[in-house]
């Protein structure tokens, strides 16, 4: 089955699929887009690159009808149009998969997909058959009757992609589509994009992974500080050149090879077990005998395909889930039955996987977000009372120190770009000098400049003795930052990897269950190394 069987082939008008001319969009205190020009050829993958805050998301929201430009024109297939709502864009064959997904957790996959598009197929057999056809055609492996709240991030992304295809989109906007995929899955996605392209469909691909951009894109447009700065062809461009166009600096590296690992245990997790009941009422094992130790000055990286228990492990350590069995000890103190607040006060910093759902109050000003999770700690409080002046002053320090680009601390968190939201969270968590930092996908969806800043903050804190539990889908990040690497599969730690020699391809293979044991080194060498570091499964 090919793409033509799931989407009607768009008519070839001889015109570009999308032409944006002179697009300008202003918000209070900031010009998000200024005189942007973008031409996207029909039947191509067109990459849009730029640092966080460059105006990429605003531009795509304008194309998707979520926002209206103050100036400029939108032309689709040679016809100038006015897109007032996403419904207008959908009717014109434009679909968008957002970096932060637009799904209702309390509805099933099928209900989310057909929501707002019930007429063409109906919720019964027609819709189910159409969903299965598209899912099978593109290898999305979607189960229509599962509740979205039971899905991991990768599965949610696949649902969003299927939802767009279900509506018959001819032009797909994909915002950071590979952020949660292992290399093998990225290759499969790119094969799907090439097939879509061969059927005449058009893809606008937003990504900060410059190597991926160069491998899949037919054309690349770079925007910086709200305006177009270059249009380049992938064949004649390197990642270094692309990074310099985006942010004016070389492509950063997460490489950390000097050891700072001590023999002082900081976090000890012993025999952690957790069961959960899924949407069908079936009890399944989510965590199965997880044990590890992280020492002062050590970064323990956990690799795994989304949905294999990483999120539940973090929740068990943070105290938002009660495990069936096992203990969590921080710096010699048993926190197994402590509240989340006590764990925070005990020295745990937390960069959550989903900054919108668990890291920020989007409609609150930045200074209120500074307080979030640290309401009882200085400078946010004096005794039992909140210190609002202290919180405001420290927010200004974080904005300056962590380069959070904002008109001021009174604006809402929702007004910041994704990368600046992430820098605010990192600044907040690092400001309390934690003993342990749980960093879940700390650089997901941020540009190379913000990525480099976050990596440097982690490296500096590690040098000062911080213990870090790093969970990431960016395999280069895991390999580069970690002192010790573990692979998580179906709720168990199934393999050890040596960050000094493991390749992303080998690590990706282990994440899918294709390899186990000790990777990238001999069993004896790995055992000796882990015995010295104390990062062994117990």
Coordinates of C-alpha atoms in Angstrom, one line a residue:
X1 CA 0.0 0.0 0.0
X2 CA 1.4 3.4 -0.9
X3 CA 0.6 6.9 0.2
X4 CA -1.7 7.5 -2.7
X5 CA -4.2 5.0 -1.2
X6 CA -4.5 7.1 2.0
X7 CA -4.4 10.6 0.6
X8 CA -5.8 12.1 -2.6
X9 CA -2.9 13.3 -4.8
X10 CA -2.9 17.1 -4.9
X11 CA -3.4 18.8 -8.3
X12 CA -0.1 20.0 -9.9
X13 CA -0.9 23.7 -10.6
X14 CA 2.7 24.5 -11.6
X15 CA 2.9 27.0 -8.7
X16 CA 4.8 26.6 -5.4
X17 CA 2.7 24.9 -2.7
X18 CA 3.3 27.8 -0.3
X19 CA 4.5 31.4 -0.9
X20 CA 4.8 33.8 2.1
X21 CA 5.7 37.3 1.2
X22 CA 6.6 40.2 3.5
X23 CA 5.1 38.4 6.6
X24 CA 5.3 40.7 9.6
X25 CA 3.8 39.9 13.1
X26 CA 4.1 42.1 16.1
X27 CA 3.3 41.4 19.8
X28 CA 3.6 43.8 22.7
X29 CA 7.3 44.5 23.2
X30 CA 8.5 42.3 20.4
X31 CA 8.4 41.8 16.6
X32 CA 8.2 38.1 16.1
X33 CA 8.3 38.2 12.3
X34 CA 9.6 41.0 10.0
X35 CA 9.3 40.9 6.3
X36 CA 9.8 37.1 6.1
X37 CA 9.8 35.5 2.6
X38 CA 9.4 31.8 2.1
X39 CA 8.8 29.8 -1.0
X40 CA 8.0 26.0 -0.7
X41 CA 8.0 23.9 -3.9
X42 CA 5.3 21.4 -4.3
X43 CA 6.4 17.8 -3.6
X44 CA 9.4 18.7 -1.6
X45 CA 10.6 18.5 2.0
X46 CA 11.4 22.1 3.0
X47 CA 13.3 22.6 6.2
X48 CA 12.9 25.7 8.3
X49 CA 15.7 26.4 10.7
X50 CA 16.4 29.1 13.3
X51 CA 17.2 29.5 17.0
X52 CA 14.5 29.6 19.6
X53 CA 12.7 32.9 19.4
X54 CA 13.7 33.4 15.8
X55 CA 10.0 33.3 14.8
X56 CA 9.6 29.9 13.3
X57 CA 6.6 28.8 15.4
X58 CA 4.9 32.2 14.9
X59 CA 5.4 31.9 11.1
X60 CA 3.9 28.4 11.0
X61 CA 1.0 29.4 13.2
X62 CA 0.2 32.1 10.7
X63 CA 0.3 29.6 7.8
X64 CA -1.9 27.3 9.9
X65 CA -4.5 30.0 10.6
X66 CA -3.8 30.2 14.3
X67 CA -2.6 33.8 14.0
X68 CA -3.0 36.5 11.5
X69 CA -0.1 38.6 10.1
X70 CA 0.0 42.3 10.5
X71 CA 1.5 42.6 7.1
X72 CA 2.2 40.4 4.1
X73 CA 0.5 37.8 1.9
X74 CA -0.1 34.0 1.9
X75 CA -0.3 32.3 -1.5
X76 CA -1.2 28.6 -1.8
X77 CA -0.8 26.9 -5.2
X78 CA -0.8 30.3 -6.9
X79 CA -3.9 31.6 -5.1
X80 CA -3.6 34.4 -2.5
X81 CA -5.7 33.4 0.5
X82 CA -6.7 34.7 3.9
X83 CA -6.5 32.1 6.7
X84 CA -8.5 33.2 9.7
X85 CA -8.7 29.9 11.5
X86 CA -7.1 26.4 11.5
X87 CA -10.3 25.2 9.8
X88 CA -9.5 27.5 6.9
X89 CA -6.0 26.0 6.6
X90 CA -7.3 22.4 6.9
X91 CA -9.8 23.1 4.1
X92 CA -6.9 24.3 2.0
X93 CA -5.0 21.0 2.7
X94 CA -2.6 22.3 5.4
X95 CA -2.0 20.2 8.5
X96 CA 0.2 20.9 11.4
X97 CA 1.8 18.6 14.0
X98 CA 2.8 20.8 16.9
X99 CA 5.8 20.4 19.1
X100 CA 3.5 20.3 22.1
X101 CA 0.7 18.0 21.1
X102 CA -3.0 19.1 20.8
X103 CA -4.6 16.0 22.2
X104 CA -7.3 15.4 24.8
X105 CA -6.0 13.0 27.4
X106 CA -9.4 11.7 28.5
X107 CA -10.4 10.6 24.9
X108 CA -9.3 7.5 23.0
X109 CA -6.9 7.7 20.0
X110 CA -9.9 7.2 17.6
X111 CA -11.9 9.9 19.3
X112 CA -9.0 12.4 19.1
X113 CA -8.4 11.7 15.5
X114 CA -12.0 12.1 14.4
X115 CA -12.7 15.0 16.7
X116 CA -13.9 17.9 14.5
X117 CA -13.8 15.7 11.4
X118 CA -16.6 13.3 12.0
X119 CA -18.5 13.9 8.7
X120 CA -16.2 12.3 6.2
X121 CA -16.0 8.9 7.8
X122 CA -18.1 8.8 11.0
X123 CA -16.9 7.4 14.4
X124 CA -18.0 3.8 13.6
X125 CA -16.6 1.4 11.0
X126 CA -15.6 4.0 8.4
X127 CA -13.3 6.0 10.7
X128 CA -11.8 2.9 12.2
X129 CA -11.1 1.4 8.8
X130 CA -9.5 4.6 7.6
X131 CA -7.4 5.0 10.7
X132 CA -6.1 1.4 10.3
X133 CA -5.4 1.9 6.6
X134 CA -3.3 5.0 7.3
X135 CA -1.6 3.5 10.3
X136 CA -0.6 0.4 8.4
X137 CA 0.5 2.3 5.3
X138 CA 3.0 4.4 7.3
X139 CA 3.9 2.0 10.0
X140 CA 2.5 4.1 12.8
X141 CA 1.3 1.2 14.8
X142 CA -1.7 3.0 16.3
X143 CA -4.2 1.3 18.6
X144 CA -7.4 3.3 18.2
X145 CA -9.1 2.3 21.5
X146 CA -6.3 3.3 23.9
X147 CA -6.8 6.4 26.0
X148 CA -4.3 9.1 25.1
X149 CA -3.4 9.6 28.7
X150 CA -1.9 6.1 28.7
X151 CA 0.4 6.8 25.8
X152 CA 4.0 7.9 25.9
X153 CA 5.3 11.0 24.0
X154 CA 6.4 9.0 20.9
X155 CA 3.0 7.4 20.6
X156 CA 1.3 10.8 21.0
X157 CA 3.3 12.2 18.2
X158 CA 2.3 9.3 15.9
X159 CA -1.3 10.0 16.7
X160 CA -0.9 13.6 15.8
X161 CA 0.7 12.7 12.4
X162 CA -2.1 10.2 11.7
X163 CA -4.7 12.9 12.6
X164 CA -3.2 15.2 10.0
X165 CA -3.1 12.5 7.3
X166 CA -6.7 11.5 8.2
X167 CA -7.9 15.0 7.3
X168 CA -6.3 14.7 3.8
X169 CA -3.5 17.2 4.2
X170 CA -1.5 18.0 1.1
X171 CA 1.0 20.2 3.0
X172 CA 2.2 19.0 6.4
X173 CA 4.0 21.2 8.9
X174 CA 6.1 19.0 11.3
X175 CA 7.5 20.8 14.3
X176 CA 10.5 18.9 15.7
X177 CA 9.1 15.5 14.6
X178 CA 12.2 13.5 15.4
X179 CA 12.7 14.7 19.0
X180 CA 11.4 11.5 20.6
X181 CA 12.7 8.9 18.0
X182 CA 15.7 6.6 18.0
X183 CA 17.9 6.6 14.9
X184 CA 16.1 3.6 13.4
X185 CA 12.8 5.3 13.8
X186 CA 14.1 8.5 12.3
X187 CA 15.2 6.6 9.3
X188 CA 11.7 5.0 9.0
X189 CA 10.1 8.5 9.3
X190 CA 12.3 9.9 6.6
X191 CA 11.4 7.0 4.4
X192 CA 7.7 7.9 5.0
X193 CA 8.4 11.6 4.2
X194 CA 10.1 10.6 0.9
X195 CA 7.1 8.5 0.0
X196 CA 4.7 11.3 0.8
X197 CA 6.9 13.6 -1.3
X198 CA 6.8 11.1 -4.2
X199 CA 3.0 11.3 -4.2
X200 CA 3.1 15.1 -4.6
X201 CA 2.6 16.0 -0.9
X202 CA 4.7 18.8 0.6
X203 CA 6.4 18.8 4.0
X204 CA 7.6 21.8 6.0
X205 CA 10.1 20.3 8.5
X206 CA 11.1 22.3 11.5
X207 CA 14.1 20.9 13.4
X208 CA 17.2 21.8 15.4
X209 CA 19.0 18.5 14.5
X210 CA 21.0 19.9 11.6
X211 CA 22.4 16.6 10.4
X212 CA 18.8 15.3 10.0
X213 CA 17.8 18.5 8.2
X214 CA 20.7 18.1 5.7
X215 CA 19.8 14.4 5.1
X216 CA 16.1 14.8 4.4
X217 CA 15.5 18.3 3.1
X218 CA 15.3 19.4 -0.5
X219 CA 15.5 23.1 0.4
X220 CA 16.5 24.9 3.6
X221 CA 15.4 28.4 4.8
X222 CA 17.1 30.0 7.8
X223 CA 15.5 32.7 9.8
X224 CA 17.2 34.7 12.6
X225 CA 15.6 37.2 15.0
X226 CA 12.4 37.2 13.0
X227 CA 13.6 37.6 9.5
X228 CA 14.9 35.5 6.6
X229 CA 18.7 35.4 6.4
X230 CA 19.4 32.6 3.9
X231 CA 18.0 30.0 1.6
X232 CA 20.5 27.2 1.0
X233 CA 20.7 23.8 -0.8
X234 CA 21.6 20.8 1.5
X235 CA 24.2 19.4 -1.0
X236 CA 26.4 22.4 -0.6
X237 CA 26.0 23.1 3.2
X238 CA 27.5 21.5 6.3
X239 CA 26.0 21.4 9.8
X240 CA 28.7 23.9 11.0
X241 CA 27.7 26.4 8.3
X242 CA 24.1 25.9 9.1
X243 CA 24.7 26.5 12.8
X244 CA 26.6 29.7 12.0
X245 CA 23.7 30.9 9.9
X246 CA 21.3 30.2 12.7
X247 CA 23.1 31.5 15.8
X248 CA 26.5 32.9 14.6
X249 CA 28.4 30.1 16.4
X250 CA 29.8 26.7 15.6
X251 CA 27.7 23.6 16.2
X252 CA 28.0 22.7 19.9
X253 CA 29.1 19.3 21.2
X254 CA 27.8 17.6 24.4
X255 CA 31.2 15.9 24.7
X256 CA 32.3 15.4 28.4
X257 CA 35.2 13.1 28.9
X258 CA 37.0 14.4 32.0
X259 CA 35.8 12.3 34.9
X260 CA 34.3 14.0 38.0
X261 CA 32.8 10.9 39.5
X262 CA 33.4 10.4 43.2
X263 CA 32.9 7.4 45.4
X264 CA 30.1 9.2 47.4
X265 CA 26.7 7.8 46.7
X266 CA 24.0 10.4 46.2
X267 CA 21.0 8.6 44.9
X268 CA 20.3 5.0 45.5
X269 CA 17.3 3.2 44.0
X270 CA 16.8 -0.4 45.2
X271 CA 14.5 -3.0 43.7
X272 CA 11.8 -0.6 42.5
X273 CA 8.6 -2.3 41.3
X274 CA 5.5 -0.6 40.0
X275 CA 2.3 -1.9 38.5
X276 CA -0.4 0.1 36.6
X277 CA -3.8 -0.7 35.3
X278 CA -4.2 0.2 31.6
X279 CA -7.4 1.4 29.8
X280 CA -8.6 -2.1 29.3
X281 CA -8.4 -2.9 33.0
X282 CA -5.3 -5.1 32.6
X283 CA -2.7 -4.8 35.4
X284 CA 0.8 -4.6 33.8
X285 CA 4.3 -4.3 35.2
X286 CA 5.7 -0.8 34.6
X287 CA 8.9 -1.0 36.6
X288 CA 10.5 -4.4 37.3
X289 CA 13.2 -4.5 39.9
X290 CA 15.0 -1.3 39.0
X291 CA 18.2 -0.7 41.0
X292 CA 21.1 1.7 40.5
X293 CA 23.3 4.2 42.3
X294 CA 24.4 7.7 41.2
X295 CA 27.4 9.3 42.8
X296 CA 28.4 12.9 43.4
X297 CA 29.8 14.3 40.2
X298 CA 28.2 11.5 38.1
X299 CA 25.8 11.7 35.2
X300 CA 23.8 8.5 34.8
X301 CA 22.1 8.4 31.4
X302 CA 19.1 6.2 30.7
X303 CA 18.3 5.4 27.1
X304 CA 15.0 3.9 26.0
X305 CA 12.2 4.2 23.5
X306 CA 9.4 6.3 24.9
X307 CA 6.9 4.3 27.0
X308 CA 9.3 1.7 28.4
X309 CA 9.1 3.0 32.0
X310 CA 11.3 6.1 32.0
X311 CA 8.5 8.5 32.9
X312 CA 7.3 6.2 35.7
X313 CA 10.8 5.8 37.1
X314 CA 11.0 9.6 37.4
X315 CA 7.6 9.8 39.0
X316 CA 8.5 7.2 41.5
X317 CA 11.7 9.1 42.4
X318 CA 9.9 12.4 42.6
X319 CA 7.1 10.9 44.8
X320 CA 4.2 11.5 42.4
X321 CA 3.7 7.7 42.1
X322 CA 3.8 5.2 44.9
X323 CA 5.8 2.1 43.9
X324 CA 4.6 -1.4 44.9
X325 CA 8.0 -2.2 46.4
X326 CA 11.5 -0.7 46.7
X327 CA 13.3 2.2 48.2
X328 CA 14.7 5.6 47.2
X329 CA 17.5 7.1 49.2
X330 CA 19.0 10.5 48.7
X331 CA 22.4 11.4 50.4
X332 CA 21.8 8.7 53.0
X333 CA 18.2 9.7 53.8
X334 CA 15.3 7.3 53.0
X335 CA 12.7 9.3 51.0
X336 CA 10.6 6.3 50.0
X337 CA 7.6 7.5 51.8
X338 CA 8.3 11.3 51.7
X339 CA 6.1 13.8 49.9
X340 CA 7.2 15.4 46.7
X341 CA 7.7 18.7 48.6
X342 CA 10.0 16.9 51.1
X343 CA 12.0 15.4 48.3
X344 CA 12.3 18.8 46.7
X345 CA 13.4 20.4 50.0
X346 CA 15.8 17.4 50.4
X347 CA 17.7 18.5 47.3
X348 CA 16.1 17.2 44.2
X349 CA 16.0 19.5 41.2
X350 CA 13.6 18.5 38.3
X351 CA 13.5 19.3 34.6
X352 CA 10.3 17.6 33.5
X353 CA 9.8 15.8 30.2
X354 CA 6.8 18.0 29.3
X355 CA 7.5 21.6 30.3
X356 CA 4.0 22.7 29.5
X357 CA 2.1 20.1 31.6
X358 CA 4.6 19.7 34.5
X359 CA 7.1 22.5 34.4
X360 CA 5.2 25.8 34.0
X361 CA 2.1 27.8 34.7
X362 CA 1.6 29.0 31.2
X363 CA -0.8 31.8 32.0
X364 CA 1.3 33.1 35.0
X365 CA 4.1 35.7 34.8
X366 CA 7.7 34.5 34.8
X367 CA 8.3 35.5 38.4
X368 CA 5.4 33.2 39.6
X369 CA 7.0 30.4 37.6
X370 CA 10.2 31.1 39.5
X371 CA 8.4 30.1 42.7
X372 CA 6.8 26.9 41.2
X373 CA 8.1 23.8 43.0
X374 CA 10.1 25.9 45.5
X375 CA 7.4 27.7 47.4
X376 CA 9.0 27.1 50.8
X377 CA 12.6 27.9 49.8
X378 CA 14.5 31.1 49.6
X379 CA 14.4 33.5 47.9
X380 CA 10.8 32.8 47.4
X381 CA 9.8 32.8 51.0
X382 CA 10.6 34.3 54.4
X383 CA 9.5 31.9 57.1
X384 CA 5.9 30.9 56.3
X385 CA 5.3 33.9 54.0
X386 CA 6.0 34.3 50.3
X387 CA 8.7 36.8 49.5
X388 CA 7.3 38.2 46.2
X389 CA 10.0 40.9 46.0
X390 CA 12.7 38.3 46.4
X391 CA 11.1 36.0 43.8
X392 CA 10.9 38.9 41.3
X393 CA 14.5 40.0 41.9
X394 CA 15.8 36.4 41.5
X395 CA 13.8 36.0 38.3
X396 CA 15.6 38.9 36.9
X397 CA 18.9 37.3 37.8
X398 CA 17.8 34.0 36.1
X399 CA 16.7 35.9 33.0
X400 CA 20.1 37.6 32.8
X401 CA 22.3 34.6 33.8
X402 CA 20.5 32.0 31.6
X403 CA 19.9 34.3 28.7
X404 CA 16.1 34.0 28.8
X405 CA 15.0 36.3 26.0
X406 CA 11.9 38.1 27.2
X407 CA 10.6 41.7 27.3
X408 CA 10.4 41.4 31.1
X409 CA 9.5 39.2 34.0
X410 CA 5.8 40.2 34.1
X411 CA 5.0 38.5 30.7
X412 CA 3.4 35.1 30.9
X413 CA 5.4 31.9 30.3
X414 CA 3.2 31.2 27.3
X415 CA 4.7 34.2 25.5
X416 CA 8.2 32.7 25.5
X417 CA 9.5 30.4 22.8
X418 CA 10.1 26.8 23.8
X419 CA 13.8 27.2 24.3
X420 CA 13.4 30.2 26.5
X421 CA 10.8 28.4 28.6
X422 CA 13.3 25.6 29.0
X423 CA 16.1 28.0 30.0
X424 CA 13.8 29.5 32.6
X425 CA 13.1 26.0 34.1
X426 CA 16.8 25.1 34.1
X427 CA 17.7 28.3 35.8
X428 CA 15.0 27.8 38.4
X429 CA 16.1 24.3 39.2
X430 CA 19.8 25.0 39.3
X431 CA 19.4 28.1 41.5
X432 CA 18.6 25.9 44.5
X433 CA 22.0 24.1 44.3
X434 CA 20.4 20.6 44.2
X435 CA 22.2 17.5 45.2
X436 CA 20.5 15.5 42.5
X437 CA 19.1 16.8 39.2
X438 CA 16.6 14.7 37.3
X439 CA 16.8 16.0 33.8
X440 CA 14.2 14.4 31.5
X441 CA 14.8 15.5 27.9
X442 CA 16.5 18.8 29.0
X443 CA 17.2 20.0 25.5
X444 CA 14.1 18.7 23.6
X445 CA 12.9 21.2 21.1
X446 CA 15.6 23.8 21.8
X447 CA 18.0 25.3 19.3
X448 CA 21.8 24.7 19.1
X449 CA 22.5 27.9 21.1
X450 CA 20.2 27.1 24.0
X451 CA 21.3 23.5 23.8
X452 CA 24.9 24.5 24.3
X453 CA 24.0 26.7 27.3
X454 CA 22.1 23.9 29.0
X455 CA 24.9 21.4 28.4
X456 CA 27.4 23.8 29.9
X457 CA 25.2 24.3 33.0
X458 CA 25.0 20.6 33.5
X459 CA 28.7 20.1 33.0
X460 CA 29.6 22.9 35.4
X461 CA 27.2 21.6 38.1
X462 CA 28.6 18.1 37.6
X463 CA 32.1 19.4 38.2
X464 CA 30.8 20.9 41.5
X465 CA 29.5 17.5 42.6
X466 CA 26.0 17.4 41.3
X467 CA 24.5 14.0 40.6
X468 CA 22.4 13.8 37.5
X469 CA 19.8 11.3 36.2
X470 CA 19.7 12.1 32.5
X471 CA 16.8 10.7 30.4
X472 CA 16.9 11.7 26.8
X473 CA 15.9 10.6 23.3
X474 CA 18.9 12.5 21.9
X475 CA 21.4 9.7 21.7
X476 CA 24.4 12.1 21.0
X477 CA 23.4 14.0 24.1
X478 CA 23.2 10.8 26.2
X479 CA 26.6 9.5 24.9
X480 CA 28.3 12.9 25.2
X481 CA 27.1 13.9 28.7
X482 CA 26.9 10.6 30.5
X483 CA 29.5 8.9 32.7
X484 CA 27.5 5.8 32.9
X485 CA 24.8 4.6 30.4
X486 CA 22.0 2.2 31.0
X487 CA 19.3 0.9 28.6
X488 CA 15.7 0.6 29.7
X489 CA 13.4 -1.8 28.0
X490 CA 9.9 -2.9 29.1
X491 CA 10.4 -1.6 32.6
X492 CA 13.8 -3.2 33.2
X493 CA 17.4 -2.0 33.0
X494 CA 18.6 -4.5 30.3
X495 CA 22.0 -3.3 29.2
X496 CA 25.1 -1.3 30.2
X497 CA 26.9 0.8 27.6
X498 CA 30.3 2.5 27.6
X499 CA 29.7 6.1 26.5
X500 CA 33.4 6.3 25.4
X501 CA 32.9 3.8 22.6
X502 CA 29.2 3.2 22.0
X503 CA 27.6 4.5 18.7
X504 CA 24.1 6.0 18.4
X505 CA 23.2 3.1 16.1
X506 CA 24.3 0.4 18.7
X507 CA 22.5 2.3 21.4
X508 CA 19.4 2.6 19.3
X509 CA 19.5 -1.1 18.6
X510 CA 19.6 -1.9 22.3
X511 CA 16.7 0.4 23.0
X512 CA 14.5 -1.6 20.7
X513 CA 15.4 -4.9 22.5
X514 CA 17.7 -6.1 19.8
X515 CA 20.8 -6.2 22.0
X516 CA 21.4 -6.6 25.7
X517 CA 24.1 -7.1 28.3
X518 CA 27.3 -4.9 28.1
X519 CA 27.6 -2.8 25.0
X520 CA 30.7 -1.2 23.4
X521 CA 33.1 -3.0 25.7
X522 CA 33.9 -6.4 27.1
X523 CA 31.9 -7.8 30.0
X524 CA 34.9 -7.9 32.3
X525 CA 35.9 -4.3 31.5
X526 CA 32.4 -3.0 32.0
X527 CA 32.0 -4.9 35.3
X528 CA 35.2 -3.4 36.6
X529 CA 34.2 0.1 35.5
X530 CA 30.8 0.0 37.0
X531 CA 32.0 -1.6 40.2
X532 CA 34.4 1.4 40.6
X533 CA 31.6 3.9 39.8
X534 CA 28.9 2.1 41.7
X535 CA 26.4 2.4 38.8
X536 CA 25.7 -1.4 38.7
X537 CA 22.3 -3.1 38.7
X538 CA 21.8 -4.7 42.1

